[in-house]
Tab-separated table of C-alpha atoms in Angstrom:
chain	number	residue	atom	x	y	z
A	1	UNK	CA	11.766	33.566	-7.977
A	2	UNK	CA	10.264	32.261	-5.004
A	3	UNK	CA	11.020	28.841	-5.618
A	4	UNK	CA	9.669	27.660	-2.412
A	5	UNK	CA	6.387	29.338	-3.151
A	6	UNK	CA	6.351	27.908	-6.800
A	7	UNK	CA	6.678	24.384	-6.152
A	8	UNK	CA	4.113	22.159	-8.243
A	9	UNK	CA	3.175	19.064	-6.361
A	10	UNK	CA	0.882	16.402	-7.837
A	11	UNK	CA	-2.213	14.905	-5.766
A	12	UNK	CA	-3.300	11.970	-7.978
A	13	UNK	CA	-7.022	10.739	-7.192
A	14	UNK	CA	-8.035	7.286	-8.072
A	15	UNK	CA	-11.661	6.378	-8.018
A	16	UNK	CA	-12.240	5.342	-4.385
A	17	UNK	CA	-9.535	8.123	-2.993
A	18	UNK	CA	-10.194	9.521	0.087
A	19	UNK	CA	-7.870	11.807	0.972
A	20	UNK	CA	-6.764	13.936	-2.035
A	21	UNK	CA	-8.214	17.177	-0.560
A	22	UNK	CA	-6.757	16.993	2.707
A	23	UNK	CA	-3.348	16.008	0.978
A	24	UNK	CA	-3.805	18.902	-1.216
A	25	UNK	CA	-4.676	21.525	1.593
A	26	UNK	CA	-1.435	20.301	3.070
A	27	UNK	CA	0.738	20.890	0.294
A	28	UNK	CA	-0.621	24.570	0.260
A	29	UNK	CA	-0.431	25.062	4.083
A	30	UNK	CA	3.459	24.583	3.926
A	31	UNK	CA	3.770	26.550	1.132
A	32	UNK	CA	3.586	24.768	-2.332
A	33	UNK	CA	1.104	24.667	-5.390
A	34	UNK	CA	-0.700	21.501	-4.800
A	35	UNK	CA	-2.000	20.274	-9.069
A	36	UNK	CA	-4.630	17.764	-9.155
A	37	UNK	CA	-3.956	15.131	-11.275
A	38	UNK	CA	-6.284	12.257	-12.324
A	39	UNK	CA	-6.023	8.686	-12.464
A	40	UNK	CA	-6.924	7.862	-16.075
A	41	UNK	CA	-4.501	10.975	-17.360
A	42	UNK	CA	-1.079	10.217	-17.783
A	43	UNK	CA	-0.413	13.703	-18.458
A	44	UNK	CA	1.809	14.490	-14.353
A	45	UNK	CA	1.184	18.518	-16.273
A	46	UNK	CA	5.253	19.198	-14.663
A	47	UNK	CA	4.763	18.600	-11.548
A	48	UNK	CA	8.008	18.275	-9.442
A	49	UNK	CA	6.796	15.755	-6.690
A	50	UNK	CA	3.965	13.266	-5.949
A	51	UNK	CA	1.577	12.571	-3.311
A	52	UNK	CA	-0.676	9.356	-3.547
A	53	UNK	CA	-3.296	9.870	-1.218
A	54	UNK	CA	-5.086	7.376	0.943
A	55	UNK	CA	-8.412	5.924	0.653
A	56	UNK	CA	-9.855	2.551	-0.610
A	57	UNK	CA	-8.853	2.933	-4.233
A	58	UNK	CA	-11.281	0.545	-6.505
A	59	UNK	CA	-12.679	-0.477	-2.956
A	60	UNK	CA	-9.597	-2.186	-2.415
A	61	UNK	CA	-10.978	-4.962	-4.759
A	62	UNK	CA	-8.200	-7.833	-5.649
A	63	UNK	CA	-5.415	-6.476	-3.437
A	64	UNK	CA	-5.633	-2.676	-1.589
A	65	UNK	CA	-3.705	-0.244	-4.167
A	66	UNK	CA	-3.345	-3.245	-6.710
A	67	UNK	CA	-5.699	-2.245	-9.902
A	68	UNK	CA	-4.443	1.577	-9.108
A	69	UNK	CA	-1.193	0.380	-9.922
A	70	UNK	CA	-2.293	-0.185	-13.103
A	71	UNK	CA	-3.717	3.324	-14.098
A	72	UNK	CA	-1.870	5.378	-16.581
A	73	UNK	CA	-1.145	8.256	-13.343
A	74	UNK	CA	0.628	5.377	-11.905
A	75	UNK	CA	2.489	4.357	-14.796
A	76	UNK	CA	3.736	7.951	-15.423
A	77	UNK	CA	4.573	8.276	-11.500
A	78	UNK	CA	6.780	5.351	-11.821
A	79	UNK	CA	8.496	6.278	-14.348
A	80	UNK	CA	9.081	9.745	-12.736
A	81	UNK	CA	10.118	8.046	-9.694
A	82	UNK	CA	12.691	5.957	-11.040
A	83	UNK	CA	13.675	9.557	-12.426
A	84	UNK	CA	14.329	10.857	-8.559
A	85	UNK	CA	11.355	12.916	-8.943
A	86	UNK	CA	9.864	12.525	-5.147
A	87	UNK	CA	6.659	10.880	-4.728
A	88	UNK	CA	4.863	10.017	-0.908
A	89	UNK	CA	2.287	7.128	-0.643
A	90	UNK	CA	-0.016	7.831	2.314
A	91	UNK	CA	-1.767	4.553	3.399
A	92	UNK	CA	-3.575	2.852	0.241
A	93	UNK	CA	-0.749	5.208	-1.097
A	94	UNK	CA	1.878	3.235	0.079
A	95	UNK	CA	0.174	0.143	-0.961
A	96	UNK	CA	-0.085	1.585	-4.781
A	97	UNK	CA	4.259	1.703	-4.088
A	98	UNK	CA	4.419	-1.714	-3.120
A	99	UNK	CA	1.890	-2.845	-5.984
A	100	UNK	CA	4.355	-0.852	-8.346
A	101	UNK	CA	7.691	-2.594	-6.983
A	102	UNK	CA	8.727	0.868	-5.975
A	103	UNK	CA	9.014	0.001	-2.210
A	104	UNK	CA	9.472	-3.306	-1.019
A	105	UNK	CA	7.203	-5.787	0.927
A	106	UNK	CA	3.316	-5.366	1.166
A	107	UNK	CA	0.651	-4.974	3.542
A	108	UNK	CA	-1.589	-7.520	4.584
A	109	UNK	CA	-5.029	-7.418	7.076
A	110	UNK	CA	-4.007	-5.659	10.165
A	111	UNK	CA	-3.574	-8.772	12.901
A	112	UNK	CA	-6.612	-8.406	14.899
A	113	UNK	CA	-8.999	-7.881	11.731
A	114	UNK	CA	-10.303	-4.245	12.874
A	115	UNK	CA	-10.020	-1.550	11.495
A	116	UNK	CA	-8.558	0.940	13.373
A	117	UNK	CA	-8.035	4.691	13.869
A	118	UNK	CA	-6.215	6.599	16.372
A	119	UNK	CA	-3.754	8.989	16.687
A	120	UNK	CA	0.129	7.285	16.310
A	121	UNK	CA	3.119	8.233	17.708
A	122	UNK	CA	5.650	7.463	15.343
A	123	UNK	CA	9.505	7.836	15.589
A	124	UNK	CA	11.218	9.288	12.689
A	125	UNK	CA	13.906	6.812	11.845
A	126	UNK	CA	15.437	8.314	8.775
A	127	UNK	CA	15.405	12.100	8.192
A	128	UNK	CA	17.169	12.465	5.157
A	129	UNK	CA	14.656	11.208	2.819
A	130	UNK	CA	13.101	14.109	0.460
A	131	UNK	CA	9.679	13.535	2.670
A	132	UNK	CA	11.436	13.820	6.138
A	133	UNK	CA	14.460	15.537	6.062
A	134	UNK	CA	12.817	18.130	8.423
A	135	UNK	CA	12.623	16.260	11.221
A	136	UNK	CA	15.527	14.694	13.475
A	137	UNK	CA	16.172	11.010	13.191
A	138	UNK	CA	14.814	9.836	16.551
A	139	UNK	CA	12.028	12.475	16.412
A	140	UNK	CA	8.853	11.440	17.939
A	141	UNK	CA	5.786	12.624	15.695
A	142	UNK	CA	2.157	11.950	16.491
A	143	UNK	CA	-0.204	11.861	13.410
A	144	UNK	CA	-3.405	9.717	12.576
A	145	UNK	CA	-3.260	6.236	11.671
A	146	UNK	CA	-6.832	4.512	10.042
A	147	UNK	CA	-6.362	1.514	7.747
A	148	UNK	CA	-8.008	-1.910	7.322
A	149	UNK	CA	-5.220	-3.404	5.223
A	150	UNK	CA	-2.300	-1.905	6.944
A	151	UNK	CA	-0.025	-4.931	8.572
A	152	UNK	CA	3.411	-4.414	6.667
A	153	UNK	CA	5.354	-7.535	5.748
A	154	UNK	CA	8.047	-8.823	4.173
A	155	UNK	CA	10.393	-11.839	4.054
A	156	UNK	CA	13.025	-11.723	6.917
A	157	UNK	CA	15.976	-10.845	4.296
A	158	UNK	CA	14.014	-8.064	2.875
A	159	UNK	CA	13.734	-6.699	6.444
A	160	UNK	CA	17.366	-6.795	6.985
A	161	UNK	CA	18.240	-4.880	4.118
A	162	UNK	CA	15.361	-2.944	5.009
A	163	UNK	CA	17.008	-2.147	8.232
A	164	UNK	CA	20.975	-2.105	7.104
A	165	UNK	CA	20.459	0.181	4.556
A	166	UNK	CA	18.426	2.282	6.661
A	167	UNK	CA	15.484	2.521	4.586
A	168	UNK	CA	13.217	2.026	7.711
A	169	UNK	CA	12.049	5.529	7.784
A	170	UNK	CA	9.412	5.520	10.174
A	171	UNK	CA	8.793	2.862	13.435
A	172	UNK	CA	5.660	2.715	15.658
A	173	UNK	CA	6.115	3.692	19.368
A	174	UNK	CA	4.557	2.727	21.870
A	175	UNK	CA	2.158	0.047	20.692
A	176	UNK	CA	2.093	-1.152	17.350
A	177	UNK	CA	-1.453	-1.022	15.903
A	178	UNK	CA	-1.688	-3.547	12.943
A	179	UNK	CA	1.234	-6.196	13.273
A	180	UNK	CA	3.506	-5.244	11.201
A	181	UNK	CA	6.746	-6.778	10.921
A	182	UNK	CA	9.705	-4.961	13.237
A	183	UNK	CA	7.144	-2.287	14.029
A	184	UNK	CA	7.634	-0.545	10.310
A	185	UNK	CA	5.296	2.350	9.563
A	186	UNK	CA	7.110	3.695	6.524
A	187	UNK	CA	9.978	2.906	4.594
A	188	UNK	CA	11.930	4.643	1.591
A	189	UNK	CA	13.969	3.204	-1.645
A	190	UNK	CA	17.439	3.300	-2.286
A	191	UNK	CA	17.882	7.110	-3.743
A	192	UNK	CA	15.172	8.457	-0.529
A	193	UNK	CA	12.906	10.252	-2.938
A	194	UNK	CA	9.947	7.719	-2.560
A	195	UNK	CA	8.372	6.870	0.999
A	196	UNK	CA	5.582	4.923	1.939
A	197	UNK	CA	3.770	5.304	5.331
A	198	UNK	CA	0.363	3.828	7.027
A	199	UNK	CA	-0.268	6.941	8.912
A	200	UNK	CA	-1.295	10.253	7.620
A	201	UNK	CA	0.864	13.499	7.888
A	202	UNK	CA	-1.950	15.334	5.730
A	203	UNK	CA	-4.193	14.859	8.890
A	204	UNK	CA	-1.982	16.596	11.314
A	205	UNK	CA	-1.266	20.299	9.622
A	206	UNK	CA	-3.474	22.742	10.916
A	207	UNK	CA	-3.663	24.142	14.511
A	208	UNK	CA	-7.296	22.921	15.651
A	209	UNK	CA	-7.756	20.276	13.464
A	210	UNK	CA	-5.152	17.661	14.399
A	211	UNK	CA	-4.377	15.538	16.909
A	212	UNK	CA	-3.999	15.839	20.501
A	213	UNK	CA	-0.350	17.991	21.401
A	214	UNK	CA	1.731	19.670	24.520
A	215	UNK	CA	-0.018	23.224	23.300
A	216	UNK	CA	-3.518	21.476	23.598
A	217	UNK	CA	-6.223	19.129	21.934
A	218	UNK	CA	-6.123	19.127	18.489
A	219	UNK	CA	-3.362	21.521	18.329
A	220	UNK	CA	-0.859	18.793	16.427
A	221	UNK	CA	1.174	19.460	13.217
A	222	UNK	CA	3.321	16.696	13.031
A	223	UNK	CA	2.444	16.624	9.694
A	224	UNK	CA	3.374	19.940	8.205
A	225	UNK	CA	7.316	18.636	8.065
A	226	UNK	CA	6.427	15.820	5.388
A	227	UNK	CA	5.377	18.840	3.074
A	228	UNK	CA	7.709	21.283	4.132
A	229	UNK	CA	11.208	18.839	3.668
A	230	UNK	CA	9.951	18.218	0.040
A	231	UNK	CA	9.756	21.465	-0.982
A	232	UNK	CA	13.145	22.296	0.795
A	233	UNK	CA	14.585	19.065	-1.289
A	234	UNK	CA	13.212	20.644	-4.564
A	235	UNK	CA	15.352	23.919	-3.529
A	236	UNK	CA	18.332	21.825	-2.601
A	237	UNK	CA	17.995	20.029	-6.035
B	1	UNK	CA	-17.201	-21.035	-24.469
B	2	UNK	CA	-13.793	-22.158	-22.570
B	3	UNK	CA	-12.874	-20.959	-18.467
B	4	UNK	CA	-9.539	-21.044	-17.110
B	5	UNK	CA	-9.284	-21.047	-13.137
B	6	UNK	CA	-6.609	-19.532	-11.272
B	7	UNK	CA	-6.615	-20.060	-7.224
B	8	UNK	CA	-4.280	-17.987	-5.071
B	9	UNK	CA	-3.028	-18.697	-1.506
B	10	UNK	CA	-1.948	-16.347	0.953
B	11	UNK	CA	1.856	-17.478	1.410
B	12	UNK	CA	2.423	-20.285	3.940
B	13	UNK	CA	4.867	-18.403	6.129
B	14	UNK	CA	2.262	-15.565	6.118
B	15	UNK	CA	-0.028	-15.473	8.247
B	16	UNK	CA	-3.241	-15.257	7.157
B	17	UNK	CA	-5.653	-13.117	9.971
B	18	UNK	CA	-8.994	-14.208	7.547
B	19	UNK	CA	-8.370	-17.445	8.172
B	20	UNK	CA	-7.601	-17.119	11.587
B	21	UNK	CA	-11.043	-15.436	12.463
B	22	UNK	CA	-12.443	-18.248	10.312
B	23	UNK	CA	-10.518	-21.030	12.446
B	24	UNK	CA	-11.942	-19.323	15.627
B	25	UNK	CA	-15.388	-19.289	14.611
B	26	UNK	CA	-15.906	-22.493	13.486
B	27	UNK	CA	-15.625	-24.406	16.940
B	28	UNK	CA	-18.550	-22.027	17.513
B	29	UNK	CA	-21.218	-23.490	15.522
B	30	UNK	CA	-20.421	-26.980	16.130
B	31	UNK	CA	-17.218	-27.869	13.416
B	32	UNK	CA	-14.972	-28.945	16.158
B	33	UNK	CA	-12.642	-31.128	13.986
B	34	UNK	CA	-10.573	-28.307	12.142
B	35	UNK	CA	-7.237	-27.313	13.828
B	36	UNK	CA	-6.614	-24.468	11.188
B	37	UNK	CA	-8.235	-22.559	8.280
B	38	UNK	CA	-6.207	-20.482	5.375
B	39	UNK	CA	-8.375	-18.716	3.066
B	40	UNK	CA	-7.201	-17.971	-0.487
B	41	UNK	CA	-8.739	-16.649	-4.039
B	42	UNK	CA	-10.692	-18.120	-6.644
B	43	UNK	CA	-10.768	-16.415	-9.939
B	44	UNK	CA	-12.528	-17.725	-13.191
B	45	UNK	CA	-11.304	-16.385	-16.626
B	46	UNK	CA	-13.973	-16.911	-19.215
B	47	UNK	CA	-12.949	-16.798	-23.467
B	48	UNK	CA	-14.708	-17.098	-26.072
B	49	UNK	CA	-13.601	-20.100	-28.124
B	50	UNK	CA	-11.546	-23.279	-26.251
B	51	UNK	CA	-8.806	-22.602	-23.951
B	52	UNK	CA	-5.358	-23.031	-25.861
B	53	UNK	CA	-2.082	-23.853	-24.594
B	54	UNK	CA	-1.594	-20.049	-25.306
B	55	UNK	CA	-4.373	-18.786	-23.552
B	56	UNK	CA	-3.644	-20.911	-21.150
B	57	UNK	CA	-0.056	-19.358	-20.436
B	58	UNK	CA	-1.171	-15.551	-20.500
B	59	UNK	CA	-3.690	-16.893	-17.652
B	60	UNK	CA	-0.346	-17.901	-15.840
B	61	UNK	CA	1.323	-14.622	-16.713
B	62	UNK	CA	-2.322	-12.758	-15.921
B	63	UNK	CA	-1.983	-14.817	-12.493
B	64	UNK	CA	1.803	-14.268	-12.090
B	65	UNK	CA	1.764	-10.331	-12.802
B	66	UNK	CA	-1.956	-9.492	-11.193
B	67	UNK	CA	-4.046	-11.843	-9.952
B	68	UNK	CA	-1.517	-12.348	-7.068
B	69	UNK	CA	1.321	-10.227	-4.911
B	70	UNK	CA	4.368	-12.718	-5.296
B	71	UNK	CA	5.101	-11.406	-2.115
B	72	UNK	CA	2.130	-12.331	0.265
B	73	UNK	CA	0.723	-14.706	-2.364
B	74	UNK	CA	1.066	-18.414	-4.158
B	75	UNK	CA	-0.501	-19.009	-7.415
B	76	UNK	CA	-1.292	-22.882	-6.459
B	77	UNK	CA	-3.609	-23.664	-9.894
B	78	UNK	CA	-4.037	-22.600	-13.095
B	79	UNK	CA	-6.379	-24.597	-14.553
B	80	UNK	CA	-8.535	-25.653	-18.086
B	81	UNK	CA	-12.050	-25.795	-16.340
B	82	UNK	CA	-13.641	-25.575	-19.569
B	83	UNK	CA	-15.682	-28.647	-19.369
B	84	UNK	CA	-17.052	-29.346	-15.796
B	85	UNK	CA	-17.689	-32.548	-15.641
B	86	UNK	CA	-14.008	-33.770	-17.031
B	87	UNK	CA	-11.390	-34.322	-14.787
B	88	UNK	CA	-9.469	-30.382	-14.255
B	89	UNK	CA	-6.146	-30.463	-16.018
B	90	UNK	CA	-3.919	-29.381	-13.908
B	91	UNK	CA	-1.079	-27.070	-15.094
B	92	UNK	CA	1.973	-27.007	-13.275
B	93	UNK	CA	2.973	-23.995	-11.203
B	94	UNK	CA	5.058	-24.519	-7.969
């Protein structure tokens, strides 16, 4: 039936959401049926996986991600997510998945109060998640990386278990660009069906449009994997 | 009409880059005597009729549950602020 081909994968846009259309073009690029779904619907219309997109949800007002968490979308994706359904948070994203208690710790003001935005090399640290199982663990990636709000912490025993239970999916190499604690750039939960990263894979899918790669500038698709391993673990599943 | 006020802290073992930048600047106009600066939340909950002990414990659960991230965040005060001029009564919250 084409399963690969039929995969239904939710893009939730919040008021303030940025990225829903790139996040959506990547979904289709790899092969899946990106659905739009909106905030104030709680209706996920059978969707098999997730994406919450980045941006500056409710202008990051109170806490970035923390009135989105709120939303009835959100409230459905938890639920669905405590189901094993798998759901990605991409930047304010991730910060929705921390605001939800679905991922652990939080992100505060990067350390030296800028925003930034560059292009990250990341190494993959856990590849058997049902956003990364694509890649190798130890695989170098390079997507972009733009947040305000994007210094992950946590209290030291969090980041033990963080790191014993190998839920530290994704480090920054080379520098790390917003002080976060151990160098974290994503992590996952227990079961591996929810991540959260700062970067953004849905920036880094298209030949020409990406960042800079060995075949030439703007010729990086570090990205495409994120997509492509989720609709490989809806096959496996 | 009765106003509750809730103030939030950024944790102490977090730090706090706001207040940093704040600490650094000050030295800069002149205010040479402070040796550091956190920088926290102020949040006033208006009702309509007097502040309860009630409404005065959803403002703690309001506080608890969204006006602050247990995880980067203190609630330090939740407070009857209803009349100005009296003294605030403070309600205790470690």
């Amino acid at each position: 039936m084409g399963a690969l081909n039929s995969a239904r994968i939710g893009v939730v846009t919040f008021p303030g959401t940025l990225d829903d259309r790139d996040a959506a073009r990547a979904i289709r690029l790899a092969g899946g049926e990106p659905v739009a779904l909106w905030h104030a619907d709680a209706d996920l219309q059978g969707v098999e996986a997730v994406v919450l997109p980045g941006g500056f949800s409710y202008g990051d007002y109170l806490r970035a991600g923390a009135i989105s968490r709120f939303a009835p979308a959100t409230a459905s994706v938890i639920d669905a997510a405590r189901g094993g359904m798998p759901v990605l948070g991409i930047c304010n994203g991730f910060q929705v998945l921390t605001e939800a208690h679905l991922l652990p710790g939080s992100m505060i003001k990067n350390d030296h109060l800028h925003f930034v935005c560059r292009e990250q090399t990341l190494v993959v640290t856990n590849a058997n998640t049902a956003w990364t199982n694509e890649f190798a663990t130890g695989q170098k990636i390079t997507i972009p990386l733009k947040n305000q709000d994007g210094q992950f912490v946590a209290d030291d025993d969090t980041l033990d278990r963080l790191e014993g239970e190998g839920r530290v999916a994704f480090r920054y190499d080379g520098w790390n660009p917003n002080g976060s604690r151990r160098d974290i750039a994503g992590i996952t939960n227990e079961k591996g069906n929810v991540v959260g990263l700062m970067p953004h894979p849905e920036h880094a899918v298209e030949p020409g449009f990406g960042p800079a790669a060995a075949d030439g500038p703007r010729a990086g698709t570090d990205g495409l994997p994120f997509f492509r391993s989720v609709l490989a673990s809806l096959v496996g599943a | 009409m009765g106003r509750v006020v809730v103030e939030v802290m950024p944790k102490p073992e977090i730090l706090d880059p706001q207040g940093k930048a704040v600490v650094g600047a000050l030295p800069r106009l002149g205010f040479t005597q402070f040796s550091g600066v956190r920088q926290g939340k102020r949040f006033e909950l208006e009702v309509d009729g007097e502040v309860t002990p009630e409404i005065l414990e959803q403002a703690r659960r309001a506080a608890e549950e969204v006006l602050s991230n247990p995880i980067i965040e203190d609630v330090v005060a939740v407070t009857d602020a209803s009349a100005d001029a009296a003294v605030p009564q403070r309600a205790g919250l470690a």
